[in-house]
PDB file of C-alpha atoms and ligand atoms in Angstrom:
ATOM      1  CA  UNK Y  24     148.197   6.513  98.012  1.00  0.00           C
ATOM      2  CA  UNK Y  25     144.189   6.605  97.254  1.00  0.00           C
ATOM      3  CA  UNK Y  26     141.428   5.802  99.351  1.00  0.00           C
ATOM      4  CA  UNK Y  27     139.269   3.584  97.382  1.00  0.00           C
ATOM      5  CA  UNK Y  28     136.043   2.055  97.266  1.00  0.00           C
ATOM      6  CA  UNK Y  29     134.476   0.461 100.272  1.00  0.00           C
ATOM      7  CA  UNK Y  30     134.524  -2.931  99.925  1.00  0.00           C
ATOM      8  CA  UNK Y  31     131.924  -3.582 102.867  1.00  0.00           C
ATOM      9  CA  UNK Y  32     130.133  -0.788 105.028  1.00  0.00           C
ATOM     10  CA  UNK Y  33     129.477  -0.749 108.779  1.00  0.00           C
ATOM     11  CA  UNK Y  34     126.068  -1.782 108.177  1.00  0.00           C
ATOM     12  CA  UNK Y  35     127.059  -5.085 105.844  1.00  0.00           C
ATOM     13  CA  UNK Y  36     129.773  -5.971 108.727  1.00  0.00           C
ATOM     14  CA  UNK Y  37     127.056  -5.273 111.598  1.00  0.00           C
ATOM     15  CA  UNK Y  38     125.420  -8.235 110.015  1.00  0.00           C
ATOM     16  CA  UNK Y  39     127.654 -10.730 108.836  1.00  0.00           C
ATOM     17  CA  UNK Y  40     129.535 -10.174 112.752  1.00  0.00           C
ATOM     18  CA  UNK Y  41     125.438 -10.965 113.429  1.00  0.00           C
ATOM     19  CA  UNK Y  42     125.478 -14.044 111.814  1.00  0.00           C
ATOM     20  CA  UNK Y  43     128.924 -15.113 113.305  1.00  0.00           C
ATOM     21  CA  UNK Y  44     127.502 -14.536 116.176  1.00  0.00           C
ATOM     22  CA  UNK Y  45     124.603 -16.888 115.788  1.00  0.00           C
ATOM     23  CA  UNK Y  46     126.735 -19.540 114.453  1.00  0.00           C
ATOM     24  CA  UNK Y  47     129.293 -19.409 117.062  1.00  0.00           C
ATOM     25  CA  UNK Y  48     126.892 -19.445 119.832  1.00  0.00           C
ATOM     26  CA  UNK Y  49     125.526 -22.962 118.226  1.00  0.00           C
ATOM     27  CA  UNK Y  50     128.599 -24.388 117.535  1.00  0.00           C
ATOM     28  CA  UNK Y  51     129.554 -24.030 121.435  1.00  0.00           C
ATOM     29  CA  UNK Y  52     126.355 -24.509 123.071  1.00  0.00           C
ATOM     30  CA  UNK Y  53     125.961 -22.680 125.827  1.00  0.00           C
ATOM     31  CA  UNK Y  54     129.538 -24.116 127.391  1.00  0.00           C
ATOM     32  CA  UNK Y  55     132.286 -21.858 127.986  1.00  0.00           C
ATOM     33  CA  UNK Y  56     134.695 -20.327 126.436  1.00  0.00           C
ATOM     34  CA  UNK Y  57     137.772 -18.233 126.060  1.00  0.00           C
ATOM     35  CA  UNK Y  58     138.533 -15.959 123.229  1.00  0.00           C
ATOM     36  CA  UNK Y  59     141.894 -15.080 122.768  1.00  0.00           C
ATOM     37  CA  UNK Y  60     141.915 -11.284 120.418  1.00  0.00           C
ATOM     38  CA  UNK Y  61     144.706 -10.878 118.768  1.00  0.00           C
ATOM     39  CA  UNK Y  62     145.937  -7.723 118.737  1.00  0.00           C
ATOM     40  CA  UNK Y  63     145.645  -5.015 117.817  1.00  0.00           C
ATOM     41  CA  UNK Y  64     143.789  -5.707 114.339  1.00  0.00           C
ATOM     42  CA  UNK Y  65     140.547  -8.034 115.723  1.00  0.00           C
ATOM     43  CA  UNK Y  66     139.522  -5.210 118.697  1.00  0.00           C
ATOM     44  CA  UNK Y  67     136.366  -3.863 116.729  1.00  0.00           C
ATOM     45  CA  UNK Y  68     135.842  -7.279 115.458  1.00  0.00           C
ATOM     46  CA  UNK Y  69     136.276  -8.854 118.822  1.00  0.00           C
ATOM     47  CA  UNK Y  70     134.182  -6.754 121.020  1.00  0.00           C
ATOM     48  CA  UNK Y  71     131.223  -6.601 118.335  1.00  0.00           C
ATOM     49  CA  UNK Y  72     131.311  -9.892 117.812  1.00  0.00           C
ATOM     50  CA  UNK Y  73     131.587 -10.939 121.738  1.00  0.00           C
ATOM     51  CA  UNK Y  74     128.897  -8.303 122.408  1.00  0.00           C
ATOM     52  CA  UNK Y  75     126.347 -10.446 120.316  1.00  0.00           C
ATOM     53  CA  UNK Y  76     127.264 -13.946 121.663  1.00  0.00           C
ATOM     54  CA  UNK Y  77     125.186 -15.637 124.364  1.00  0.00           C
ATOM     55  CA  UNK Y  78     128.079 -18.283 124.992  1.00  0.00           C
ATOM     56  CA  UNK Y  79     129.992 -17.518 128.428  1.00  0.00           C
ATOM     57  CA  UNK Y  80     132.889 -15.701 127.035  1.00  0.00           C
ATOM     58  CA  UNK Y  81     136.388 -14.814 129.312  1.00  0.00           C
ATOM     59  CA  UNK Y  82     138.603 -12.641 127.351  1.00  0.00           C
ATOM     60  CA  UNK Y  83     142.460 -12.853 126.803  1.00  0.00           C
ATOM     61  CA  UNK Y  84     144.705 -10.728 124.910  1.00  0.00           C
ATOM     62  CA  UNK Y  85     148.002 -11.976 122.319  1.00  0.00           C
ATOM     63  CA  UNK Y  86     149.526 -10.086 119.826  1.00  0.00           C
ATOM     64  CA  UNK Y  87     151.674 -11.428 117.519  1.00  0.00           C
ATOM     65  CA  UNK Y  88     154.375  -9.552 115.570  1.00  0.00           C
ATOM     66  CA  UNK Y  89     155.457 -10.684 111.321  1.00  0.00           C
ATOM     67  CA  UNK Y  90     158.567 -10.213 110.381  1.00  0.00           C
ATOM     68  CA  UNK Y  91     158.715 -10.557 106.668  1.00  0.00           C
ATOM     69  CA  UNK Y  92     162.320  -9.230 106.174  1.00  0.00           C
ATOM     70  CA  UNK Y  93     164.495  -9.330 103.324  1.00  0.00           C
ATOM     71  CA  UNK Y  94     165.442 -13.450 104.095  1.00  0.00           C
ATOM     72  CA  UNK Y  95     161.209 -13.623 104.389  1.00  0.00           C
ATOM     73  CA  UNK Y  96     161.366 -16.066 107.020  1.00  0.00           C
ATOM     74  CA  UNK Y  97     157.915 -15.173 107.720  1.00  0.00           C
ATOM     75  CA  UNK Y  98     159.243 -15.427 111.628  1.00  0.00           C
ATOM     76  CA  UNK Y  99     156.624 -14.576 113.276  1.00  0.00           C
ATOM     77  CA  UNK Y 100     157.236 -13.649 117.621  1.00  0.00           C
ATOM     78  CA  UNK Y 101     155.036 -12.554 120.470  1.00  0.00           C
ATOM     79  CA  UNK Y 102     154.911  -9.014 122.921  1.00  0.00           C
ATOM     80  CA  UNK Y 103     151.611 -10.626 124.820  1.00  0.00           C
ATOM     81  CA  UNK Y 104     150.469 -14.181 125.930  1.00  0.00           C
ATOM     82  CA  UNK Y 105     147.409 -14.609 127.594  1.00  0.00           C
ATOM     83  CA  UNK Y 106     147.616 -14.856 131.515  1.00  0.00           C
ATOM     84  CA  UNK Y 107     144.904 -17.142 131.910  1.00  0.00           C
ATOM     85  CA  UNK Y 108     145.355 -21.096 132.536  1.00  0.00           C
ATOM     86  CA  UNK Y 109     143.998 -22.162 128.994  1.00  0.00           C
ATOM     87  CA  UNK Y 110     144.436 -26.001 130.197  1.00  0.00           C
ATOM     88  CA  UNK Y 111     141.157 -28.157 128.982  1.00  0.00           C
ATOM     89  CA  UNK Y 112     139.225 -25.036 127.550  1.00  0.00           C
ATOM     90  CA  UNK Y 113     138.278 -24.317 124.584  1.00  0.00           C
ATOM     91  CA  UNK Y 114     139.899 -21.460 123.019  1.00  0.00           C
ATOM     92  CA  UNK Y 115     138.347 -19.133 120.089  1.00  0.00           C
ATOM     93  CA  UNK Y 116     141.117 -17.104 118.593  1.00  0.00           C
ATOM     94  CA  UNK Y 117     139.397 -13.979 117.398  1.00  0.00           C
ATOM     95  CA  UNK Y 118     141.954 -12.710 113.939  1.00  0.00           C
ATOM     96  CA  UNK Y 119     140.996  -9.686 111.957  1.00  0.00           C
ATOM     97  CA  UNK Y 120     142.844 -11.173 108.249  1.00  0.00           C
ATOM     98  CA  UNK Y 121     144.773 -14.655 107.354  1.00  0.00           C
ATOM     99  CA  UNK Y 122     146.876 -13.476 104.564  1.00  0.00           C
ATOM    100  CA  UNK Y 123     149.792 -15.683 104.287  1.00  0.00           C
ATOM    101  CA  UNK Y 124     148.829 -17.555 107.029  1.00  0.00           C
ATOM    102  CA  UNK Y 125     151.761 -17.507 109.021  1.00  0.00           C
ATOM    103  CA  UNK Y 126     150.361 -15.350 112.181  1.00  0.00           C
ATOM    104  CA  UNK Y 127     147.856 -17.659 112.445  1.00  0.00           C
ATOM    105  CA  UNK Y 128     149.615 -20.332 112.810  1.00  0.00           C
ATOM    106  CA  UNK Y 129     151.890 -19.525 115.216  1.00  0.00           C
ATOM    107  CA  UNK Y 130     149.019 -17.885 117.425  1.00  0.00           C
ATOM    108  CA  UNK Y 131     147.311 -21.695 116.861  1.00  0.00           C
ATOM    109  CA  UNK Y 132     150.800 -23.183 117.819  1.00  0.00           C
ATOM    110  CA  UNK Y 133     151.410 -20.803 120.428  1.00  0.00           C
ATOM    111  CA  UNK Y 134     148.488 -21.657 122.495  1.00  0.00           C
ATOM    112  CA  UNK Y 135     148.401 -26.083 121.307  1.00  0.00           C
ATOM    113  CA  UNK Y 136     151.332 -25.863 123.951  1.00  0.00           C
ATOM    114  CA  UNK Y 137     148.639 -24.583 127.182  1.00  0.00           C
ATOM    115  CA  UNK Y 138     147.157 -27.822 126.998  1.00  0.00           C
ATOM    116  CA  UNK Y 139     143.533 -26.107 125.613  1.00  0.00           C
ATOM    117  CA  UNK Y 140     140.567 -28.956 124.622  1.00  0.00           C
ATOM    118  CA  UNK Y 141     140.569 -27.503 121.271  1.00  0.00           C
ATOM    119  CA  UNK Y 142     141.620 -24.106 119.525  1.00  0.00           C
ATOM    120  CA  UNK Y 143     138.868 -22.454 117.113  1.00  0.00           C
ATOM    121  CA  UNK Y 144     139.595 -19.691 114.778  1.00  0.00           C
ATOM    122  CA  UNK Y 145     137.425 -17.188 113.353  1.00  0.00           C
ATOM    123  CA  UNK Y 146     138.495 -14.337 110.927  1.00  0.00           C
ATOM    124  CA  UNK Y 147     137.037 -11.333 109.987  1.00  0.00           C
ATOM    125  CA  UNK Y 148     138.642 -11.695 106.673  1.00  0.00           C
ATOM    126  CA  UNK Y 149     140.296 -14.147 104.791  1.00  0.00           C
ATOM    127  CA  UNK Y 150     142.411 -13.920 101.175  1.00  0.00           C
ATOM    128  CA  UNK Y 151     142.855 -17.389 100.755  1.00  0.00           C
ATOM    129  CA  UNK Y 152     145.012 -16.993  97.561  1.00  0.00           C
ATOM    130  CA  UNK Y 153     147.349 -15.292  99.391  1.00  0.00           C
ATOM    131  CA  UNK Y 154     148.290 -18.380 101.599  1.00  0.00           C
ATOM    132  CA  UNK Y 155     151.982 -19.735 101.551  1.00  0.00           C
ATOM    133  CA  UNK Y 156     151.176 -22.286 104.744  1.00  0.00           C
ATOM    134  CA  UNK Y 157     148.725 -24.546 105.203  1.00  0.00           C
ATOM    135  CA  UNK Y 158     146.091 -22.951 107.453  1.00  0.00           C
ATOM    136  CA  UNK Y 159     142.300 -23.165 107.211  1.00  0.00           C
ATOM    137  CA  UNK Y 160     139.662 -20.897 109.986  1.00  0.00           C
ATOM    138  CA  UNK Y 161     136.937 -22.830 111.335  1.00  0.00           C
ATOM    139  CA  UNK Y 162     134.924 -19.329 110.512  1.00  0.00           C
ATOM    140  CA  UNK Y 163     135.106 -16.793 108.191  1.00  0.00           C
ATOM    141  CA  UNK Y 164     133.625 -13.181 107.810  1.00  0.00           C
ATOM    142  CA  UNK Y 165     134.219 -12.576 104.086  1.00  0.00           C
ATOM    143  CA  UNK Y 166     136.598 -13.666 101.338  1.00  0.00           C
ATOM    144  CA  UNK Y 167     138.501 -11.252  99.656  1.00  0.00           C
ATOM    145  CA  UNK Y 168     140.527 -11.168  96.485  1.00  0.00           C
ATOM    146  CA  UNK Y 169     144.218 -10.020  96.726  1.00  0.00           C
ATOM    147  CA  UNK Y 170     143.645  -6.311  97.880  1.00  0.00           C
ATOM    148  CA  UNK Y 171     145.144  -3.958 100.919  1.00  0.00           C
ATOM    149  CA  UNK Y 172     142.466  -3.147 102.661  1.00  0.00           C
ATOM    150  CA  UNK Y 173     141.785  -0.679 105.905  1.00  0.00           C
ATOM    151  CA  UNK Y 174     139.375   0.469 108.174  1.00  0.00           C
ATOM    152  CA  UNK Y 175     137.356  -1.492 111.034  1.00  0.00           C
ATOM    153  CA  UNK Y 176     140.476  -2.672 113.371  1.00  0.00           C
ATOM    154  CA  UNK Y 177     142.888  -3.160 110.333  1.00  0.00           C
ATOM    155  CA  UNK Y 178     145.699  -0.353 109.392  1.00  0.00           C
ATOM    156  CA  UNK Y 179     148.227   1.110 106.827  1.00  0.00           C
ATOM    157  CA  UNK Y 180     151.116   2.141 109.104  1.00  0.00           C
ATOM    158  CA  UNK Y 181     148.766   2.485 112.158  1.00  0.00           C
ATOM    159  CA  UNK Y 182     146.276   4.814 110.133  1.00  0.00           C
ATOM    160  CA  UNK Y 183     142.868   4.372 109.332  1.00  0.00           C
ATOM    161  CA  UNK Y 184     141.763   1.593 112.331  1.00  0.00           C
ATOM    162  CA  UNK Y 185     139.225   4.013 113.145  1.00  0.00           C
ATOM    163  CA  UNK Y 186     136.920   4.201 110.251  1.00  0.00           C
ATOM    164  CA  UNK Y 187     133.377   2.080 110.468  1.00  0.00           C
ATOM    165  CA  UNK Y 188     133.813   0.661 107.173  1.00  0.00           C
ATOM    166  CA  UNK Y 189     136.040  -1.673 105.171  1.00  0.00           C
ATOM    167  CA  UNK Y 190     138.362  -0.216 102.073  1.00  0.00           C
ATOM    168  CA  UNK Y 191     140.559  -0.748 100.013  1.00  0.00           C
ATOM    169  CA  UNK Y 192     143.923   1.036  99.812  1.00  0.00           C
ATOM    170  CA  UNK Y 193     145.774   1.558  96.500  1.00  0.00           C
ATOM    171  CA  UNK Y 194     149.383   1.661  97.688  1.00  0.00           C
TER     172      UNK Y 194
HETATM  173  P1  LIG C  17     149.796 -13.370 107.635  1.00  0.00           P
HETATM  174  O1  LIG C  17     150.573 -13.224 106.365  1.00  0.00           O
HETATM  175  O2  LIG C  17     150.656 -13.799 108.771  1.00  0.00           O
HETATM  176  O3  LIG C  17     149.359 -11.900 107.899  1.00  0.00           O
HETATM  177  O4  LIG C  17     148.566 -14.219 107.455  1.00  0.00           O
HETATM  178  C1  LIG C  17     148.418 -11.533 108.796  1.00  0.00           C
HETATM  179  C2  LIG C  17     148.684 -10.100 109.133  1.00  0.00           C
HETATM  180  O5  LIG C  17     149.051  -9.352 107.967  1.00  0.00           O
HETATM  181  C3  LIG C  17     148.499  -8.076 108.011  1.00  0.00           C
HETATM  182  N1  LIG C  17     147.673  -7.867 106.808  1.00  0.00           N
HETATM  183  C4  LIG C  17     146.916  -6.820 106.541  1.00  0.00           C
HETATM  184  N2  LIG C  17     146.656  -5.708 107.258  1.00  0.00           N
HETATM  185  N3  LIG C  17     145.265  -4.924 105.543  1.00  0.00           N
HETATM  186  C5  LIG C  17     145.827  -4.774 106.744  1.00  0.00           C
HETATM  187  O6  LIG C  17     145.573  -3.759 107.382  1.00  0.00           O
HETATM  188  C6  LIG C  17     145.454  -6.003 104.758  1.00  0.00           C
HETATM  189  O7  LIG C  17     144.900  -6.092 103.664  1.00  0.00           O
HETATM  190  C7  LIG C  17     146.334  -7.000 105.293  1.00  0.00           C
HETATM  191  N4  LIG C  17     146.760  -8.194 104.825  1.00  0.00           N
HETATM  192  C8  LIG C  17     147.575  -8.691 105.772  1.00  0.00           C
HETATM  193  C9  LIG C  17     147.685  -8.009 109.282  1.00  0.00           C
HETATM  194  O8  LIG C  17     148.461  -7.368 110.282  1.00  0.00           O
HETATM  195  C10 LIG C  17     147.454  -9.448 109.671  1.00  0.00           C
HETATM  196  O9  LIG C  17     147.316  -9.664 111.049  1.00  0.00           O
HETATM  197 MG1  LIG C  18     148.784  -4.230 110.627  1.00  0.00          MG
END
């Protein structure tokens, strides 16, 4: 396994999250909302991006588990709900990657069911020609091409969440 080049460094995320943040706060207009993070990929993401909104922001927690075994169902099953009455709000999941876009799905499906006014997504990072189901963010940080990538929230085996920048992996 090699570390390899850095694909984007803390300073390029600080301001694309910037941007996000800018849009996001437009798009909702000063009403309220609640971000669901999904864990544990989005927490950098999340609270940078949170940190830099002006929109009224209360914060819930899910975290969704993939299991693409040898049948690859793609099943995908939850440890964590939010607690929070999600009933006519509207809900901004907060995803670190859509690869296949299975997890997002069922996180989108998963909260439909609470009754919310309206679900947004926004991912730090999309690889849209990885997708096997239909699933399109409302915001994205950056498209990537078909690479592993760590670093900023997002792990190999639970390694490497900790470093500032974005790489990618050569398994
Ligand atoms: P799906 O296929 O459900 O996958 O859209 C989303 C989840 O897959 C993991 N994933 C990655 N994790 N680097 C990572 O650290 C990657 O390049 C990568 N691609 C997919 C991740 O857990 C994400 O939530
Ligand atoms: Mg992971």
């Amino acid at each position: 396994m090699k570390m390899n080049e850095v694909l984007y460094n803390a300073a390029a995320i600080a301001d694309r999250v910037q941007e996000l943040a800018k849009e996001l706060d437009v798009a909702f207009d000063g009403s309220s909302i609640v971000a669901v993070v999904a864990l544990k990929g989005a927490m950098p993401f999340a609270m940078d991006l949170i940190r830099s909104m002006k929109t009224p922001i209360a914060v819930e927690l899910i975290r969704a588990k993939s299991y693409l075994g040898r049948e690859s169902t793609g099943e995908v099953e939850f440890s964590l709900l939010p607690e929070g009455d999600l009933t006519g709000k509207t809900v901004l999941v907060i995803e670190d990657i859509l690869d296949t876009g299975r997890t997002a799905r069922a996180i989108y499906g998963a909260l439909l069911i609470q009754n919310p006014q309206r679900v947004h997504v926004v991912t730090l990072l999309d690889k849209p020609a990885r997708r096997e189901v239909e699933f399109q963010p409302d915001w994205v940080g950056f498209s990537i091409e078909n690479v592993f990538v760590v670093g900023y929230g997002l792990d190999y085996d639970e390694a490497y969440r900790q470093l500032p920048d974005i790489r990618v992996l050569e398994l």
